[in-house]
Coordinates of C-alpha atoms in Angstrom, one line a residue:
Chain A
X1206 CA 0.0 0.0 0.0
X1207 CA 1.3 3.4 -0.9
X1208 CA 1.2 6.4 1.5
X1209 CA -1.3 8.2 -0.7
X1210 CA -3.7 5.2 -0.6
X1211 CA -4.0 5.4 3.2
X1212 CA -7.2 6.7 4.7
X1213 CA -7.0 10.3 5.8
X1214 CA -7.4 11.0 9.4
X1215 CA -9.3 14.1 10.5
X1216 CA -7.7 16.5 12.8
X1217 CA -6.8 14.4 15.8
X1218 CA -4.6 14.3 18.8
X1219 CA -2.4 11.6 20.0
X1220 CA 0.0 11.0 22.8
X1221 CA 3.6 9.7 22.4
X1222 CA 5.7 8.4 25.2
X1223 CA 9.4 8.8 25.5
X1224 CA 10.3 6.0 28.1
X1225 CA 13.8 6.1 29.4
X1226 CA 15.5 3.2 31.2
X1227 CA 19.1 2.6 32.3
X1228 CA 20.6 -0.9 31.9
X1229 CA 24.1 -2.4 31.5
X1230 CA 25.6 1.1 31.7
X1231 CA 23.6 2.5 28.8
X1232 CA 20.7 4.9 28.6
X1233 CA 17.9 3.1 26.8
X1234 CA 14.5 4.0 25.3
X1235 CA 11.4 1.8 24.8
X1236 CA 10.5 1.7 21.2
X1237 CA 8.0 -0.3 19.1
X1238 CA 8.5 -1.7 15.7
X1239 CA 5.6 -0.6 13.5
X1240 CA 3.5 -3.3 11.8
X1241 CA 1.7 -0.9 9.5
X1242 CA 2.1 2.0 7.0
X1243 CA 3.1 4.7 7.3
X1244 CA 6.6 4.0 8.4
X1245 CA 6.1 0.2 8.4
X1246 CA 9.0 -1.6 10.0
X1247 CA 10.4 1.6 11.5
X1248 CA 11.1 2.0 15.1
X1249 CA 8.7 4.5 16.8
X1250 CA 7.8 5.9 20.2
X1251 CA 4.8 4.0 21.7
X1252 CA 1.8 6.2 21.2
X1253 CA -1.9 6.2 20.4
X1254 CA -4.8 8.5 19.7
X1255 CA -6.5 10.1 22.7
X1256 CA -10.0 8.6 23.3
X1257 CA -12.9 11.0 23.5
X1258 CA -13.6 10.1 27.1
X1259 CA -10.1 10.3 28.6
X1260 CA -7.8 13.1 29.7
X1261 CA -4.5 13.4 27.9
X1262 CA -2.6 12.3 31.0
X1263 CA -4.8 9.2 31.2
X1264 CA -4.1 8.4 27.6
X1265 CA -0.3 8.6 28.1
X1266 CA -0.7 6.3 31.2
X1267 CA -2.8 3.9 29.2
X1268 CA -0.2 3.6 26.5
X1269 CA 2.5 2.9 29.0
X1270 CA 0.5 0.5 31.0
X1271 CA -0.6 -1.5 28.0
X1272 CA 3.0 -1.8 27.0
X1273 CA 4.7 -2.5 30.3
X1274 CA 2.0 -3.5 32.9
X1275 CA 3.5 -0.7 35.0
X1276 CA 1.2 1.9 36.4
X1277 CA 3.2 3.7 39.1
X1278 CA 6.0 5.3 37.2
X1279 CA 7.5 8.7 36.9
X1280 CA 5.8 10.5 34.0
X1281 CA 5.4 14.1 33.0
X1282 CA 4.2 16.0 30.0
X1283 CA 7.1 17.0 27.8
X1284 CA 6.0 19.1 24.8
X1285 CA 3.4 19.3 22.1
X1286 CA 4.3 18.8 18.5
X1287 CA 1.9 20.1 15.9
X1288 CA 3.6 20.9 12.6
X1289 CA 1.2 20.8 9.8
X1290 CA 2.9 18.0 7.9
X1291 CA 4.2 15.9 10.8
X1292 CA 1.8 13.0 10.0
X1293 CA 1.3 11.9 6.4
X1294 CA -2.3 10.9 7.0
X1295 CA -3.6 14.2 8.2
X1296 CA -3.3 16.8 10.9
X1297 CA -2.3 15.0 14.1
X1298 CA -1.1 17.1 17.0
X1299 CA 0.7 14.9 19.5
X1300 CA 1.3 15.6 23.2
X1301 CA 4.6 14.0 24.1
X1302 CA 5.2 12.5 27.6
X1303 CA 8.5 11.7 29.3
X1304 CA 8.8 8.7 31.6
X1305 CA 11.6 7.1 33.6
X1306 CA 11.3 3.5 34.6
X1307 CA 13.4 0.8 36.2
X1308 CA 14.1 -1.6 33.3
X1309 CA 14.1 -4.8 35.4
X1310 CA 10.8 -4.2 37.0
X1311 CA 8.5 -5.1 34.2
X1312 CA 7.9 -7.4 31.2
X1313 CA 6.9 -6.1 27.8
X1314 CA 3.4 -7.1 26.8
X1315 CA 1.9 -8.4 23.6
X1316 CA 1.1 -5.5 21.4
X1317 CA -1.8 -4.0 19.4
X1318 CA -2.2 -4.4 15.7
X1319 CA 0.0 -1.4 14.8
X1320 CA 3.1 -2.7 16.5
X1321 CA 5.0 -5.9 15.9
X1322 CA 7.1 -5.8 19.0
X1323 CA 8.5 -3.5 21.7
X1324 CA 12.2 -3.4 22.7
X1325 CA 14.7 -1.4 24.7
X1326 CA 17.2 0.3 22.4
X1327 CA 20.4 2.2 23.3
X1328 CA 19.8 5.9 22.8
X1329 CA 23.4 6.3 21.6
X1330 CA 22.8 3.9 18.7
X1331 CA 19.5 4.4 17.0
X1332 CA 18.3 4.2 13.4
X1333 CA 16.0 6.9 12.0
X1334 CA 12.7 6.8 13.8
X1335 CA 9.2 7.1 12.3
X1336 CA 7.4 10.4 11.9
X1337 CA 9.0 13.3 13.8
X1338 CA 9.9 11.0 16.7
X1339 CA 13.6 11.8 16.4
X1340 CA 12.8 15.4 17.2
X1341 CA 10.6 14.3 20.2
X1342 CA 13.4 12.1 21.5
X1343 CA 15.9 14.9 21.3
X1344 CA 13.6 17.3 23.2
X1345 CA 13.1 14.6 25.9
X1346 CA 16.8 13.9 26.1
X1347 CA 17.5 17.6 26.7
X1348 CA 14.9 17.7 29.4
X1349 CA 16.4 14.7 31.1
X1350 CA 19.9 16.2 30.9
X1351 CA 18.7 19.5 32.4
X1352 CA 16.3 18.1 35.0
X1353 CA 18.7 15.4 36.4
X1354 CA 20.9 18.3 37.7
X1355 CA 18.1 20.0 39.6
X1356 CA 15.8 17.2 40.7
X1357 CA 16.7 13.8 42.0
X1358 CA 14.9 12.0 39.2
X1359 CA 17.9 9.9 38.3
X1360 CA 16.9 7.4 41.1
X1361 CA 13.8 6.5 39.1
X1362 CA 16.2 4.8 36.6
X1363 CA 18.3 2.9 39.1
X1364 CA 17.4 -0.3 40.9
X1365 CA 16.0 0.4 44.4
X1366 CA 19.4 -0.5 45.9
X1367 CA 22.4 0.8 44.1
X1368 CA 26.1 1.6 44.6
X1369 CA 27.6 5.0 44.4
X1370 CA 29.5 4.0 41.3
X1371 CA 26.3 3.0 39.6
X1372 CA 24.8 6.4 40.5
X1373 CA 27.9 8.2 39.2
X1374 CA 27.8 6.2 36.0
X1375 CA 24.2 7.1 35.4
X1376 CA 25.1 10.8 35.7
X1377 CA 28.1 10.4 33.4
X1378 CA 26.1 8.6 30.7
X1379 CA 23.2 11.1 30.8
X1380 CA 25.3 14.2 30.9
X1381 CA 27.8 12.7 28.4
X1382 CA 30.9 13.7 30.4
X1383 CA 33.2 12.3 33.0
X1384 CA 32.6 13.3 36.6
X1385 CA 35.2 13.6 39.4
X1386 CA 34.6 10.7 41.7
X1387 CA 35.6 12.4 44.9
X1388 CA 33.6 15.6 44.4
X1389 CA 30.6 13.6 43.3
X1390 CA 30.5 11.4 46.4
X1391 CA 31.1 14.3 48.7
X1392 CA 28.3 16.4 47.2
X1393 CA 25.7 13.6 46.8
X1394 CA 26.4 12.4 50.4
X1395 CA 26.2 16.0 51.8
X1396 CA 22.5 16.2 50.9
X1397 CA 21.7 13.4 53.4
X1398 CA 19.3 11.9 50.9
X1399 CA 20.9 8.5 50.6
X1400 CA 20.4 5.7 53.2
X1401 CA 23.5 3.6 53.6
X1402 CA 22.4 0.0 53.8
X1403 CA 24.0 -2.8 55.8
X1404 CA 24.3 -4.7 52.6
X1405 CA 26.8 -5.1 49.7
X1406 CA 26.6 -6.0 46.1
X1407 CA 26.5 -9.7 45.3
X1408 CA 28.0 -11.7 42.4
X1409 CA 30.5 -9.2 41.3
X1410 CA 34.0 -9.9 40.2
X1411 CA 35.5 -6.7 41.7
X1412 CA 35.3 -5.9 45.4
X1413 CA 31.7 -5.7 46.5
X1414 CA 30.6 -2.2 47.1
X1415 CA 28.1 -0.8 49.6
X1416 CA 24.5 -0.5 48.6
X1417 CA 22.4 2.7 49.1
X1418 CA 18.7 3.6 48.8
X1419 CA 17.3 7.0 48.0
X1420 CA 15.4 8.6 50.9
X1421 CA 12.4 10.0 49.0
X1422 CA 10.4 10.9 52.2
X1423 CA 13.3 13.0 53.4
X1424 CA 13.7 14.7 50.0
X1425 CA 10.0 15.6 50.0
X1426 CA 10.2 17.1 53.5
X1427 CA 13.4 19.1 52.6
X1428 CA 11.8 20.4 49.4
X1429 CA 8.9 21.8 51.4
X1430 CA 11.4 23.7 53.5
X1431 CA 12.9 25.3 50.4
X1432 CA 15.9 22.9 49.8
X1433 CA 17.3 22.8 46.3
X1434 CA 18.9 19.7 44.9
X1435 CA 21.7 20.6 42.6
X1436 CA 24.5 18.4 41.2
Chain B
X213 CA -28.6 31.6 24.9
X214 CA -28.0 28.7 27.4
X215 CA -24.8 26.7 27.4
X216 CA -26.7 23.6 26.2
X217 CA -28.0 25.5 23.1
X218 CA -24.5 26.3 21.9
X219 CA -23.4 24.4 18.8
X220 CA -21.1 21.5 19.6
X221 CA -17.5 21.7 18.4
X222 CA -15.8 18.6 17.2
X223 CA -12.5 17.6 18.6
X224 CA -10.4 20.6 18.1
X225 CA -7.2 22.3 19.2
X226 CA -6.6 25.8 20.3
X227 CA -3.8 27.9 21.5
X228 CA -4.0 30.2 24.6
X229 CA -1.5 32.8 25.4
X230 CA -0.4 33.8 28.9
X231 CA 1.2 37.2 28.2
X232 CA 3.0 38.8 31.1
X233 CA 4.0 42.4 31.4
X234 CA 5.4 44.5 34.2
X235 CA 4.1 48.0 34.8
X236 CA 3.9 50.4 37.8
X237 CA 5.6 47.9 40.0
X238 CA 3.0 45.2 39.3
X239 CA 3.1 41.9 37.4
X240 CA 0.3 42.1 34.8
X241 CA -1.3 39.8 32.4
X242 CA -3.0 40.6 29.1
X243 CA -6.7 39.4 29.2
X244 CA -9.6 39.8 26.9
X245 CA -13.2 40.3 27.9
X246 CA -15.4 37.7 26.2
X247 CA -18.3 39.0 24.0
X248 CA -19.9 35.6 23.6
X249 CA -21.1 32.5 25.4
X250 CA -19.7 30.4 27.0
X251 CA -18.3 32.6 29.7
X252 CA -19.7 35.8 28.3
X253 CA -18.3 38.9 30.0
X254 CA -15.6 36.8 31.8
X255 CA -12.0 37.7 31.5
X256 CA -10.0 35.1 29.5
X257 CA -6.6 34.4 28.1
X258 CA -6.4 35.5 24.4
X259 CA -6.6 32.4 22.3
X260 CA -8.0 30.9 19.1
X261 CA -8.5 27.6 17.3
X262 CA -5.5 26.4 15.3
X263 CA -6.0 26.7 11.5
X264 CA -5.5 23.6 9.4
X265 CA -2.6 25.2 7.5
X266 CA -0.6 26.6 10.4
X267 CA 1.8 25.1 12.9
X268 CA 0.9 25.6 16.6
X269 CA 3.7 28.0 17.2
X270 CA 2.5 30.1 14.3
X271 CA -1.0 30.1 15.7
X272 CA 0.2 31.4 19.0
X273 CA 2.2 34.1 17.3
X274 CA -0.8 35.0 15.2
X275 CA -3.0 35.4 18.3
X276 CA -0.5 37.7 20.0
X277 CA 0.2 39.7 16.8
X278 CA -3.5 40.3 16.2
X279 CA -3.8 41.6 19.7
X280 CA -0.7 43.7 20.2
X281 CA 0.9 44.3 16.7
X282 CA 4.1 42.9 18.3
X283 CA 5.8 40.1 16.4
X284 CA 9.2 39.9 18.0
X285 CA 8.5 38.9 21.5
X286 CA 9.7 36.3 24.0
X287 CA 7.4 33.3 23.6
X288 CA 7.6 29.6 24.5
X289 CA 5.3 26.7 24.7
X290 CA 4.1 26.2 28.2
X291 CA 1.9 23.1 28.6
X292 CA -1.0 21.4 27.0
X293 CA -4.4 21.2 28.8
X294 CA -6.7 18.5 27.6
X295 CA -9.2 17.4 30.3
X296 CA -12.3 15.9 28.8
X297 CA -14.7 18.6 30.2
X298 CA -12.5 21.7 30.0
X299 CA -14.6 23.2 27.3
X300 CA -18.4 23.2 27.5
X301 CA -18.9 23.0 23.7
X302 CA -16.9 19.8 23.1
X303 CA -13.4 18.4 23.3
X304 CA -10.9 21.1 22.9
X305 CA -7.3 20.5 23.7
X306 CA -5.4 23.7 24.1
X307 CA -1.7 24.3 23.9
X308 CA -0.8 27.1 26.2
X309 CA 2.0 29.6 25.4
X310 CA 3.9 31.8 27.7
X311 CA 5.0 35.3 26.6
X312 CA 6.9 38.2 28.2
X313 CA 6.5 41.7 26.7
X314 CA 7.4 45.2 27.4
X315 CA 4.1 46.9 28.3
X316 CA 4.9 50.3 26.9
X317 CA 6.0 49.1 23.4
X318 CA 2.7 48.3 21.9
X319 CA -0.9 49.4 21.6
X320 CA -3.8 47.0 22.0
X321 CA -5.7 46.4 18.7
X322 CA -9.4 46.2 18.0
X323 CA -10.5 42.7 18.5
X324 CA -12.4 39.9 16.8
X325 CA -16.1 39.1 17.4
X326 CA -15.5 36.9 20.5
X327 CA -13.7 39.6 22.5
X328 CA -15.1 43.0 23.6
X329 CA -11.7 44.4 24.7
X330 CA -8.3 43.6 25.8
X331 CA -6.6 45.0 28.9
X332 CA -3.7 44.6 31.3
X333 CA -4.8 43.2 34.6
X334 CA -2.7 42.9 37.8
X335 CA -2.0 39.2 38.5
X336 CA -2.4 39.8 42.2
X337 CA -6.0 40.9 41.9
X338 CA -7.9 38.9 39.3
X339 CA -11.6 37.8 39.2
X340 CA -12.3 34.1 38.2
X341 CA -11.3 33.6 34.6
X342 CA -13.2 31.7 31.9
X343 CA -12.7 28.0 31.2
X344 CA -9.7 26.5 33.0
X345 CA -7.7 29.6 32.4
X346 CA -7.0 30.1 36.1
X347 CA -5.2 26.7 36.0
X348 CA -3.2 27.7 32.9
X349 CA -2.3 31.1 34.5
X350 CA -1.0 29.3 37.7
X351 CA 1.1 27.0 35.6
X352 CA 2.6 29.9 33.7
X353 CA 3.2 31.9 36.9
X354 CA 5.2 28.9 38.4
X355 CA 7.2 28.6 35.2
X356 CA 8.0 32.3 35.3
X357 CA 9.0 32.1 39.0
X358 CA 11.2 29.1 38.3
X359 CA 12.7 30.3 35.1
X360 CA 13.6 33.8 36.1
X361 CA 16.1 32.4 38.6
X362 CA 18.0 30.4 36.0
X363 CA 17.6 32.5 32.8
X364 CA 17.8 36.2 32.3
X365 CA 14.3 36.4 30.9
X366 CA 13.3 39.1 33.4
X367 CA 14.8 41.7 31.1
X368 CA 12.1 41.0 28.6
X369 CA 9.7 42.6 31.0
X370 CA 11.7 45.8 31.7
X371 CA 12.1 48.9 29.5
X372 CA 15.3 48.7 27.5
X373 CA 17.0 51.1 30.0
X374 CA 16.3 50.4 33.6
X375 CA 17.7 51.1 37.1
X376 CA 19.0 48.4 39.4
X377 CA 16.1 49.2 41.8
X378 CA 13.6 48.5 39.0
X379 CA 15.3 45.2 38.3
X380 CA 15.3 44.3 42.0
X381 CA 11.6 45.2 42.3
X382 CA 10.8 43.0 39.3
X383 CA 12.4 40.0 41.1
X384 CA 10.8 40.8 44.4
X385 CA 7.3 41.0 42.8
X386 CA 7.7 37.9 40.8
X387 CA 9.3 35.8 43.5
X388 CA 6.9 37.2 46.1
X389 CA 9.6 37.9 48.7
X390 CA 11.9 40.8 49.7
X391 CA 15.5 40.6 48.4
X392 CA 18.6 42.0 50.1
X393 CA 19.6 45.0 48.1
X394 CA 23.4 44.7 48.7
X395 CA 23.6 41.0 47.8
X396 CA 21.4 41.4 44.8
X397 CA 23.5 44.2 43.3
X398 CA 26.7 42.4 44.0
X399 CA 25.5 39.2 42.4
X400 CA 23.8 40.8 39.3
X401 CA 26.8 43.0 38.6
X402 CA 29.3 40.1 39.0
X403 CA 27.9 38.4 35.9
X404 CA 29.1 41.3 33.8
X405 CA 25.8 41.2 31.9
X406 CA 24.7 44.8 32.5
X407 CA 26.0 47.7 30.5
X408 CA 26.2 50.8 32.7
X409 CA 24.9 53.8 30.7
X410 CA 26.2 57.3 30.9
X411 CA 22.6 58.3 31.6
X412 CA 20.3 58.8 34.5
X413 CA 16.5 58.5 35.2
X414 CA 14.5 61.6 34.2
X415 CA 11.5 63.2 35.9
X416 CA 11.7 61.4 39.2
X417 CA 11.1 63.0 42.6
X418 CA 13.9 61.0 44.3
X419 CA 17.5 61.2 43.4
X420 CA 17.9 60.1 39.8
X421 CA 19.5 56.6 39.5
X422 CA 21.9 55.3 36.9
X423 CA 20.4 53.5 33.9
X424 CA 21.6 50.1 32.7
X425 CA 21.0 47.9 29.6
X426 CA 21.1 44.1 29.4
X427 CA 24.0 42.8 27.3
X428 CA 22.2 40.0 25.4
X429 CA 25.1 39.4 23.0
X430 CA 27.5 38.8 25.9
X431 CA 25.0 36.5 27.6
X432 CA 24.6 34.4 24.5
X433 CA 28.4 34.1 24.1
X434 CA 28.9 33.1 27.8
X435 CA 26.1 30.6 27.5
X436 CA 27.8 28.9 24.6
X437 CA 30.8 28.5 26.9
X438 CA 28.8 26.8 29.6
X439 CA 28.0 29.8 31.8
X440 CA 25.0 29.4 34.1
X441 CA 22.9 32.4 35.1
X442 CA 21.6 32.0 38.6
X443 CA 20.0 34.5 41.0

């Protein structure tokens, strides 16, 4: 089927979700492989039209829950993309959402008709994406790079228990630059937001490091008192 | 005419503009008075449906230019509001924009059929607004409070030549708290972003203060080198 033979959509709005994960030292993004024209076989952000009876936040949550079975994840609205020609079938304005999830906590579900499969892809090594999804991803990546310095959202990407090296690596990968280990540890520990556990890494070839947890309750309390997180 | 007699809109998208100005020591917002149902006689954000042949950024610029004749102003996308029942005539998802303008630089134009007049209103003293525009305004105000600390956008609200007291007052009004004069001056001057003019205020009853200009070129150069503005 040619693009021009596709049925025209009326003006419509959709949501698209940029879902970041962090695994094996790489920043990853959850993409689907399209089963249909337009952009058949391309990788694309998971998304869908907004139903008449749901709010846009609900639509974004629905898309993510259908895909991952997760329903309690960090999600925020990112930006709305509405260029006249962004969708070959008609005018579709899409509200992009931005989500951070712990890669290991979910399984990917069987998908709807428009997607063959879903997979985690390394952000550093992506082929061209469908529609304007490359643009949406770039906007999301910038938001992540900016926000991770002023809000402790990085913890959403780590396992519940993590080492200080894992935390540093996360920052290095996302900010795309090396970080001085000593300064990083000093600063991150000075906030008093990490709980040092009486537990170490298991099954590692190097010397097992101490595990930590993020103290979200304390962060929320500090925030109310005007505390600013900044790394 | 009752709300229920109004023609139903189909799914549609609109833009709404939150236009801030600063005048006589107050933060102001540009509002229109509605000439039509729904919300006849209420104050509302200037906005309009997005035409089929224009991008959403263009639509927001059009709304602002029609109203103020200005076309070179600070504008950015704010957030998209799409609750199912936010518009009594049907599903209308609106993309809100956020704009900062110099109050004295424009005149307000005659308006379209849906608006009786446009006026600058003090943000601190507003009646209930039409639709969910109160919510949109709150989001915009938070963005302004947050952003003014990390980006030198406050200068968009001041006359081209301003005194340090005017600048301080702008920050105090927007952040809703008093600021220590000595620290503020020291910090703002330390950036080297203000050009001290060989000129003083005119027609003031108190001692005339020195005028300054914001050095945007220098800021843009510093930014490229990784400089962070922070007040």
